[in-house]
PDB file of C-alpha atoms and ligand atoms in Angstrom:
ATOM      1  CA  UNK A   1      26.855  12.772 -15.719  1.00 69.00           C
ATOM      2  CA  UNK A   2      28.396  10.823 -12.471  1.00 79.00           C
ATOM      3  CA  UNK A   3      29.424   7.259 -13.451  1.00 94.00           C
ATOM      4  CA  UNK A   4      27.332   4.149 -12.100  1.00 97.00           C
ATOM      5  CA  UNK A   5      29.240   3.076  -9.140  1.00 98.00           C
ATOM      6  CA  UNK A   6      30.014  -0.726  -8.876  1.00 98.00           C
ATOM      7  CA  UNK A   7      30.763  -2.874  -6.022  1.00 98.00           C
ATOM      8  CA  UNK A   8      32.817  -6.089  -6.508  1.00 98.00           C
ATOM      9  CA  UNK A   9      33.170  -9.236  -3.996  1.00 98.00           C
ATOM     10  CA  UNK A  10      35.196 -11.614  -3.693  1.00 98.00           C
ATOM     11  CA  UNK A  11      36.665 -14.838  -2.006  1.00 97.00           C
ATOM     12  CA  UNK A  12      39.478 -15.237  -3.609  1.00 97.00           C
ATOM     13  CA  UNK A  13      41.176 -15.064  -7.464  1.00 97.00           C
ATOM     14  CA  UNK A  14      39.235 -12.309  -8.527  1.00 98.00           C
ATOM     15  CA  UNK A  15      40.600 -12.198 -12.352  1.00 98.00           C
ATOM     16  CA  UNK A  16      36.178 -11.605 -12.897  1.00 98.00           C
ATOM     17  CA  UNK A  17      36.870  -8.542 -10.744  1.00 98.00           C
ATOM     18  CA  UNK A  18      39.821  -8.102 -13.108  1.00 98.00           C
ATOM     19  CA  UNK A  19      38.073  -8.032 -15.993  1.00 98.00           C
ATOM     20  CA  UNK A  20      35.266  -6.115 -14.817  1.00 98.00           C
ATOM     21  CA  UNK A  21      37.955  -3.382 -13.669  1.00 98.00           C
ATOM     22  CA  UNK A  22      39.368  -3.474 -16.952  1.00 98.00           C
ATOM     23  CA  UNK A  23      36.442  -3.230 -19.055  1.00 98.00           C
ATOM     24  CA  UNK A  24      35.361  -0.227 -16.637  1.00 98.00           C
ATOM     25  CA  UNK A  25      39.031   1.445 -17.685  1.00 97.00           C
ATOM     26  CA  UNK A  26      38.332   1.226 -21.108  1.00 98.00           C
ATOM     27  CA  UNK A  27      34.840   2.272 -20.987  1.00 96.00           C
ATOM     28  CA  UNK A  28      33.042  -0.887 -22.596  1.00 97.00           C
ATOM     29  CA  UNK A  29      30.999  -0.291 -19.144  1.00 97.00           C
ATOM     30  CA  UNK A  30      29.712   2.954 -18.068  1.00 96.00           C
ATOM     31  CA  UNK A  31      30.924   2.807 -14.668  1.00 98.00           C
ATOM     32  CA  UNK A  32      33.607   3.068 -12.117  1.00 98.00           C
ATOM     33  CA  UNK A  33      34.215   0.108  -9.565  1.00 98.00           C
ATOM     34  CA  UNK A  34      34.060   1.990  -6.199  1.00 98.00           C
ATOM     35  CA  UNK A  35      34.908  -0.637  -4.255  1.00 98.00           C
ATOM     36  CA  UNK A  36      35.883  -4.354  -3.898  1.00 98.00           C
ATOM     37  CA  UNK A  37      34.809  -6.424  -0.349  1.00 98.00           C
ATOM     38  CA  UNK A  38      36.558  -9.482   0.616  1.00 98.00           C
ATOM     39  CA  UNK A  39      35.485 -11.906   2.972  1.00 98.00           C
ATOM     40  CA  UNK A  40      38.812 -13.227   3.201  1.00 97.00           C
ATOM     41  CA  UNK A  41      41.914 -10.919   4.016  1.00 97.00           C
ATOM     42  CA  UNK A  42      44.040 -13.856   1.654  1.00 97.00           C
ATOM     43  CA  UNK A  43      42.118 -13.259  -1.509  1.00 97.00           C
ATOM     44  CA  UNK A  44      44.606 -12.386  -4.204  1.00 97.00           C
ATOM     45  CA  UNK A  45      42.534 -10.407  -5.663  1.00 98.00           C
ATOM     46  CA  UNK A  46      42.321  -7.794  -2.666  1.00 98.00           C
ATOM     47  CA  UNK A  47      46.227  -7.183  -3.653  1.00 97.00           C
ATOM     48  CA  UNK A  48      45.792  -6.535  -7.466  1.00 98.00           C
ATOM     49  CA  UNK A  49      43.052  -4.004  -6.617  1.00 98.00           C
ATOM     50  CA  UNK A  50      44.942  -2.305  -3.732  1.00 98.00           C
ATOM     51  CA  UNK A  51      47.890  -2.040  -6.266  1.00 97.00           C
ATOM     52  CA  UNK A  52      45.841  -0.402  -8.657  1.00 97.00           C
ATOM     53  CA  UNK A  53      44.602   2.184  -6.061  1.00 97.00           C
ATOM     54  CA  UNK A  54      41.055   1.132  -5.790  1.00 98.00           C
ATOM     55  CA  UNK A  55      39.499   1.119  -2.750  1.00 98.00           C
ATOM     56  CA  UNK A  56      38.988  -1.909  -0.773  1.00 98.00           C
ATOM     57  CA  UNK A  57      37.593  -3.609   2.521  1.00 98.00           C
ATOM     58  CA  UNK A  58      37.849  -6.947   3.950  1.00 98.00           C
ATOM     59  CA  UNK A  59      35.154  -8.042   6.206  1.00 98.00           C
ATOM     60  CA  UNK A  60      36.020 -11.398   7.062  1.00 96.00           C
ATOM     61  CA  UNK A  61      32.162 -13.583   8.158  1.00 94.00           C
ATOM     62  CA  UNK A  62      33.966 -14.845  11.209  1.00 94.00           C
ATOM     63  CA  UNK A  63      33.448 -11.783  12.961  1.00 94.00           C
ATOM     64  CA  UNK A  64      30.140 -11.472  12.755  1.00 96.00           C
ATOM     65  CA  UNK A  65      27.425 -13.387  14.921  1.00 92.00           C
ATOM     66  CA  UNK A  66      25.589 -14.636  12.202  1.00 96.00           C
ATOM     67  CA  UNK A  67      24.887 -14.208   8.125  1.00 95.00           C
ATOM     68  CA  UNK A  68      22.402 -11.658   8.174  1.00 97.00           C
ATOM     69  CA  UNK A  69      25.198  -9.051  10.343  1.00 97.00           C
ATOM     70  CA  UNK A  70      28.104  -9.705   8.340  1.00 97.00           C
ATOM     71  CA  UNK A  71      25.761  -8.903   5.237  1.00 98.00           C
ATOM     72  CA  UNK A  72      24.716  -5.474   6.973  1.00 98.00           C
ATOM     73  CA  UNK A  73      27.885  -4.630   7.382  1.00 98.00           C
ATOM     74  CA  UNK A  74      28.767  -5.059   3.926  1.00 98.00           C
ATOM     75  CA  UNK A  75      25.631  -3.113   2.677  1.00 98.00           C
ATOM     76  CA  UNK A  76      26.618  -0.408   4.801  1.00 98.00           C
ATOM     77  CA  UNK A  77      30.243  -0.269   3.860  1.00 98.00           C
ATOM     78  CA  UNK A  78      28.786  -0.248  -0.003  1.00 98.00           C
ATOM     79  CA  UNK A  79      26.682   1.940   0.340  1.00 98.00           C
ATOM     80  CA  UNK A  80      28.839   4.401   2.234  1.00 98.00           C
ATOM     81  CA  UNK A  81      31.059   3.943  -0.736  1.00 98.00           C
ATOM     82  CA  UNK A  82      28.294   5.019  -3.097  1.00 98.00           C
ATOM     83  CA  UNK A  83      27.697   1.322  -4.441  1.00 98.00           C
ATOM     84  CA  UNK A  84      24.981   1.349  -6.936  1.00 98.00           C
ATOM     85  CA  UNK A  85      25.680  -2.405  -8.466  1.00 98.00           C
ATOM     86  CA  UNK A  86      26.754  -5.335  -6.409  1.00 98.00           C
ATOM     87  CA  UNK A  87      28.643  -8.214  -8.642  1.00 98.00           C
ATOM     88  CA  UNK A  88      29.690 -11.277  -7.010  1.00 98.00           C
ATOM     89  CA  UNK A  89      33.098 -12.167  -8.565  1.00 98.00           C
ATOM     90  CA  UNK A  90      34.121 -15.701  -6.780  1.00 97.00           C
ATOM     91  CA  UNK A  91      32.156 -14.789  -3.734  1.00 97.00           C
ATOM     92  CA  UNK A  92      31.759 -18.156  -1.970  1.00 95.00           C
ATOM     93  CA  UNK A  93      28.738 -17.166  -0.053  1.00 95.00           C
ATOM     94  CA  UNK A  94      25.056 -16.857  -0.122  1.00 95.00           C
ATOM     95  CA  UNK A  95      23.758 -13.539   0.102  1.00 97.00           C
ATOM     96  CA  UNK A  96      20.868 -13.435   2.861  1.00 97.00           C
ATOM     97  CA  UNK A  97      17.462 -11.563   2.470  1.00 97.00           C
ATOM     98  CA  UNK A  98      18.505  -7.962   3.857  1.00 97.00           C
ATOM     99  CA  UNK A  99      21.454  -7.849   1.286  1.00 98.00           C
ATOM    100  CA  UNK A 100      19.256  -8.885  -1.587  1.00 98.00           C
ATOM    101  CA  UNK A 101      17.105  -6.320  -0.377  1.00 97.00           C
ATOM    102  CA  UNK A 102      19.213  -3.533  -0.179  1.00 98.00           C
ATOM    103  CA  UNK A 103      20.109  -3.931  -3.839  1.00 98.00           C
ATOM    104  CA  UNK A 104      16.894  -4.906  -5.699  1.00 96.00           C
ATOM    105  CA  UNK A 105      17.226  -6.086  -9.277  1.00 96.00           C
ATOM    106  CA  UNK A 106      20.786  -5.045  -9.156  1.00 98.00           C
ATOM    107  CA  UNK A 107      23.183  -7.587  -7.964  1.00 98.00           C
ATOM    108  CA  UNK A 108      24.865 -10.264 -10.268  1.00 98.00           C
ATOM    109  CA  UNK A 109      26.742 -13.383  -9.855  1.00 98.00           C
ATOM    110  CA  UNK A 110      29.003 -14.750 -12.814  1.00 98.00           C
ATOM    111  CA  UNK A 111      28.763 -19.198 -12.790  1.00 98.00           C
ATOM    112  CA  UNK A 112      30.990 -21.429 -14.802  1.00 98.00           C
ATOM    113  CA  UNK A 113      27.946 -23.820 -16.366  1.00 98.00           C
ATOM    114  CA  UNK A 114      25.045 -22.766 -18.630  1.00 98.00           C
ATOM    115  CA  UNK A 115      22.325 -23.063 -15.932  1.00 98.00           C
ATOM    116  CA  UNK A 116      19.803 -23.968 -14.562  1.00 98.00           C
ATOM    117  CA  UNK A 117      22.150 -27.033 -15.397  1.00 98.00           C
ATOM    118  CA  UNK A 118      24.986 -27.362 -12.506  1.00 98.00           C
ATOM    119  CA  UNK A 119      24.559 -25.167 -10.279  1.00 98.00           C
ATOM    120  CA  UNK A 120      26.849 -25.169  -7.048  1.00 97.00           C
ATOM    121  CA  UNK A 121      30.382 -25.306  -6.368  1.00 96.00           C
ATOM    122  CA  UNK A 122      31.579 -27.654  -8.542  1.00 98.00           C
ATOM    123  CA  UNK A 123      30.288 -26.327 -12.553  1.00 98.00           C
ATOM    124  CA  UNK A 124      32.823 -27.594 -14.281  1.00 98.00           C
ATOM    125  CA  UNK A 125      33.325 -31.066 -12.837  1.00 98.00           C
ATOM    126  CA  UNK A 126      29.549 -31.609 -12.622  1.00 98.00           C
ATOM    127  CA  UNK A 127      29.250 -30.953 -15.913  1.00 98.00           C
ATOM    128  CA  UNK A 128      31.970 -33.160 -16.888  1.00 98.00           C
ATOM    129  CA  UNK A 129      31.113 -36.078 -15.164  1.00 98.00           C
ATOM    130  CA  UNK A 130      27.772 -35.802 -16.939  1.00 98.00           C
ATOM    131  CA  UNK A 131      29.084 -35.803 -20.173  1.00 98.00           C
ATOM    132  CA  UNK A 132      27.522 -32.667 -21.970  1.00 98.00           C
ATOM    133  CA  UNK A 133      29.472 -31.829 -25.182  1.00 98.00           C
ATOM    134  CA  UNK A 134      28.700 -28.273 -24.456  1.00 98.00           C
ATOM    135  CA  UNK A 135      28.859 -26.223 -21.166  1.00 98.00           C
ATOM    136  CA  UNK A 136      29.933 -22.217 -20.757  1.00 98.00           C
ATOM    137  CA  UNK A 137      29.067 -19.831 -17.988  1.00 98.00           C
ATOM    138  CA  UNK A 138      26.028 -17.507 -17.221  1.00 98.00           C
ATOM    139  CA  UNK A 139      25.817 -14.002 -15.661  1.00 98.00           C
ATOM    140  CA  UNK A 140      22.620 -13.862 -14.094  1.00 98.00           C
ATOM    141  CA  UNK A 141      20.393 -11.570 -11.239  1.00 98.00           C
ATOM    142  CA  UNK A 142      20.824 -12.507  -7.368  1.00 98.00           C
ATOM    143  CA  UNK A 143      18.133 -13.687  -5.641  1.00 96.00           C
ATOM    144  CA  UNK A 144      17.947 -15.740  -2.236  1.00 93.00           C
ATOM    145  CA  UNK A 145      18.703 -19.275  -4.072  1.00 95.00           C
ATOM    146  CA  UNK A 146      21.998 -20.367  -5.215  1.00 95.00           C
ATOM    147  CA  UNK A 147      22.550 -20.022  -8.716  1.00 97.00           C
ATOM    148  CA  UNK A 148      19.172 -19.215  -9.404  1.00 96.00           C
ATOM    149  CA  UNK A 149      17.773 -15.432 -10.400  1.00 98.00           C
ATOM    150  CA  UNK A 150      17.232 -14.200 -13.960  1.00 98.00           C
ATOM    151  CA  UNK A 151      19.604 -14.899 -16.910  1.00 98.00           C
ATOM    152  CA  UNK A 152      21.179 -11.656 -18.269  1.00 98.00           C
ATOM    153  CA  UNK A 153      23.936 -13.297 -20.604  1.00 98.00           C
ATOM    154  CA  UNK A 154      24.937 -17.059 -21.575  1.00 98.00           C
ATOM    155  CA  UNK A 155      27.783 -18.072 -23.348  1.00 98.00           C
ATOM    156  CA  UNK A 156      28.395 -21.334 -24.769  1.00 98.00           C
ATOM    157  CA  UNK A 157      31.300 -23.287 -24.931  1.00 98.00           C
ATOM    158  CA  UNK A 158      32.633 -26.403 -26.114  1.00 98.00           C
ATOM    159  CA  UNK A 159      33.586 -29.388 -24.250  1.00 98.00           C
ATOM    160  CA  UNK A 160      36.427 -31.351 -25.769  1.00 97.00           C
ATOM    161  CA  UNK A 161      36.942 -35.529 -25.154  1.00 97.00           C
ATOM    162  CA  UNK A 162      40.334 -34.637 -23.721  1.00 97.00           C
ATOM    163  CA  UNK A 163      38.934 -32.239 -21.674  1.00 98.00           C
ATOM    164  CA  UNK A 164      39.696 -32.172 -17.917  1.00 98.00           C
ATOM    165  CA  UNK A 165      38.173 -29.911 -14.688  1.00 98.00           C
ATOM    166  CA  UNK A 166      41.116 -27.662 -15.156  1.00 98.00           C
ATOM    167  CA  UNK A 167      41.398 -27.475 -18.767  1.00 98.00           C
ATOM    168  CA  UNK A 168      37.319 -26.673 -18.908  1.00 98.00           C
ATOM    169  CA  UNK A 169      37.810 -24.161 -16.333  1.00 98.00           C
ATOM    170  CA  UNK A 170      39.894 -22.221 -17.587  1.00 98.00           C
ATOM    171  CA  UNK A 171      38.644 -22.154 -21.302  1.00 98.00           C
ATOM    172  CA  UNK A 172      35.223 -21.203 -19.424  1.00 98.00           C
ATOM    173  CA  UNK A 173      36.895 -18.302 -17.306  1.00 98.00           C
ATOM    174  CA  UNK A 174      38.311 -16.269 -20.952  1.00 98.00           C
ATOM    175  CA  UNK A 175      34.427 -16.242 -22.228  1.00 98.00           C
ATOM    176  CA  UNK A 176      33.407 -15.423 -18.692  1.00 98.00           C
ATOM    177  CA  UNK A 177      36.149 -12.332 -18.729  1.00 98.00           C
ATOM    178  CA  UNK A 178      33.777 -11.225 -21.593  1.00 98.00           C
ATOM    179  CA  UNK A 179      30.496 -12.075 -20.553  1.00 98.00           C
ATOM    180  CA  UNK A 180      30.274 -10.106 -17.023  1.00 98.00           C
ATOM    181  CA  UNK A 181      31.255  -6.903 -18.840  1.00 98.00           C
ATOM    182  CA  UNK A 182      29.088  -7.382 -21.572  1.00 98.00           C
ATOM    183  CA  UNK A 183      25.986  -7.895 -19.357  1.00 98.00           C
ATOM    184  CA  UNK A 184      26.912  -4.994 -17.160  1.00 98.00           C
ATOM    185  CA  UNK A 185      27.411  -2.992 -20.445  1.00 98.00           C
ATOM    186  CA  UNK A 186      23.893  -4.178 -21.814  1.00 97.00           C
ATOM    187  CA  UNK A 187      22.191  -3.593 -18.131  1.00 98.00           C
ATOM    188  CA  UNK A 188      23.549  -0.039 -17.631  1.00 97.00           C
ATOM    189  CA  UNK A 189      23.154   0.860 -21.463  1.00 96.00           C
ATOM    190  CA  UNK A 190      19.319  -0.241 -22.230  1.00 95.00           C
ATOM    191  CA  UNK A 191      16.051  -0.343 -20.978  1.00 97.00           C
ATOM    192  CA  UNK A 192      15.561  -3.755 -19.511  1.00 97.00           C
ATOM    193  CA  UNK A 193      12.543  -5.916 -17.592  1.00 97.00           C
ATOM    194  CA  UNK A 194      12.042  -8.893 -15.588  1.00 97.00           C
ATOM    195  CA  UNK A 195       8.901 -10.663 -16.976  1.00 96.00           C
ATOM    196  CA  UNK A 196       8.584 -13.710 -15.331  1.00 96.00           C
ATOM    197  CA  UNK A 197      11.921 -15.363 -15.301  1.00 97.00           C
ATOM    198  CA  UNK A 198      12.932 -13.523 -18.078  1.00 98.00           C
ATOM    199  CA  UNK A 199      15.407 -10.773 -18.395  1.00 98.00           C
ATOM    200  CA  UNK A 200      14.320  -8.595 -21.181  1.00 97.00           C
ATOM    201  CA  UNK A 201      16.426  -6.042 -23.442  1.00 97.00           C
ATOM    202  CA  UNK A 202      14.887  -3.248 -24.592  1.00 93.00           C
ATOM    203  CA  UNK A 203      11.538  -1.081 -24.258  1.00 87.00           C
ATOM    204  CA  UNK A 204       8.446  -2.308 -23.938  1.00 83.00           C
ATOM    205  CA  UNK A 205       6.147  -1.582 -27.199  1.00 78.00           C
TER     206      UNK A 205
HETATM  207  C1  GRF B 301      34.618 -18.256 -11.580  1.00 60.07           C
HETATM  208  O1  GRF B 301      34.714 -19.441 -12.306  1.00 60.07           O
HETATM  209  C2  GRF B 301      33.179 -17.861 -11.378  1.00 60.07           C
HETATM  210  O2  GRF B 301      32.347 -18.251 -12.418  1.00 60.07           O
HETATM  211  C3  GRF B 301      32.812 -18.620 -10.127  1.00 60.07           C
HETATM  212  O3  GRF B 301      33.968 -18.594  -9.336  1.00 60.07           O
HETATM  213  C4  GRF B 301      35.117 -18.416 -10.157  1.00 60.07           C
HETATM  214  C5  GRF B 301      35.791 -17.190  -9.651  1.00 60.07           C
HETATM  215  O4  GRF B 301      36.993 -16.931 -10.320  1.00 60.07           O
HETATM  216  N1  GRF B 301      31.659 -18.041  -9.499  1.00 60.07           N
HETATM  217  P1  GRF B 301      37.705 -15.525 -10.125  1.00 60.07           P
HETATM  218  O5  GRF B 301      37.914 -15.359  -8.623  1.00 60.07           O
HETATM  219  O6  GRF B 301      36.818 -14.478 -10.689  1.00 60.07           O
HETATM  220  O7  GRF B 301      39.014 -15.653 -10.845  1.00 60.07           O
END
């Protein structure tokens, strides 16, 4: 049987697309990543994938007249690539309404807090500055608000007193190298539901 096909984007980094690459390699997800979009031609990422022969495409938004076009033309270059799954790896922009659309129920965004708590840009500081002892990262469904659609996988993780925005980070980035293949694993291997909010494993007795 032909392998899910996975799309990845990103803004930069991309060691989510890494790991999602990785864990496709070793089959812990039973797919193939197709192809990995850019919005900006910089992204460090885009260099790692080229040199591992995938295919990629930058389409940078500042050629396009507004949100809504430059999303078209990354639906259409996914789905001429086959593109099944959409995951947002470090993609620093809002997806509009045709793009959500084009992919229903299967796009995912990775975030470095347990939500709904912190949402936005800044996770890790946010959550600092607020003092929670624990914070971790979520992998949850796209919708058309930021940080907002279903919860597929939480992970937990501790915040120390001596902690600071970068030391946080980065002990939240290993757990979210295994959460985004785990809930891809889990959504491509099982029956699953929305009901309500909730993202449900499993069928429905
Ligand atoms: C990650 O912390 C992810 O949770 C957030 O942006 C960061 C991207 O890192 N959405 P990378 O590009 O995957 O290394």
């Amino acid at each position: 049987m032909p392998k899910t096909k996975i799309g990845v984007l990103i803004s930069g980094r991309g060691s989510n697309m890494m790991s999602i690459v990785r864990a496709c390699k070793t089959g812990e997800i039973p797919a193939d990543v197709a192809l990995v979009v850019s919005n900006k031609a910089d992204a460090a990422g885009l260099e790692w994938a080229r040199d591992r022969g995938l295919t990629t495409a930058v389409l940078s938004h500042k050629e396009f007249h507004d949100r809504e076009d430059h999303d078209r033309a990354i639906v259409s270059a996914l789905v001429t690539a086959g593109v099944e799954w959409v995951c947002l790896a470090g993609y620093m922009r809002l997806l509009s309404r045709p793009f959500i659309e084009a992919f229903p129920g299967r796009i995912l965004n990775i975030h470095p807090s347990l939500l709904p708590s912190f949402p936005g840009l800044h996770g890790q500081r946010d959550a600092l500055e607020w003092g929670v002892k624990v914070s971790g990262c979520t992998v949850h469904l796209v919708d058309l608000e930021l940080d907002h659609g279903p919860i597929v996988e939480q992970c937990a993780v501790a915040v120390g007193d001596d902690d600071d925005e970068e030391a946080l980070s980065a002990r939240i980035l290993e757990h979210e190298h295994q959460a985004y293949p785990r809930a891809l694993r889990k959504l491509l291997s099982v029956p699953w539901r929305v009901v309500g909010r909730r993202v449900v494993f499993g069928k429905p007795r």
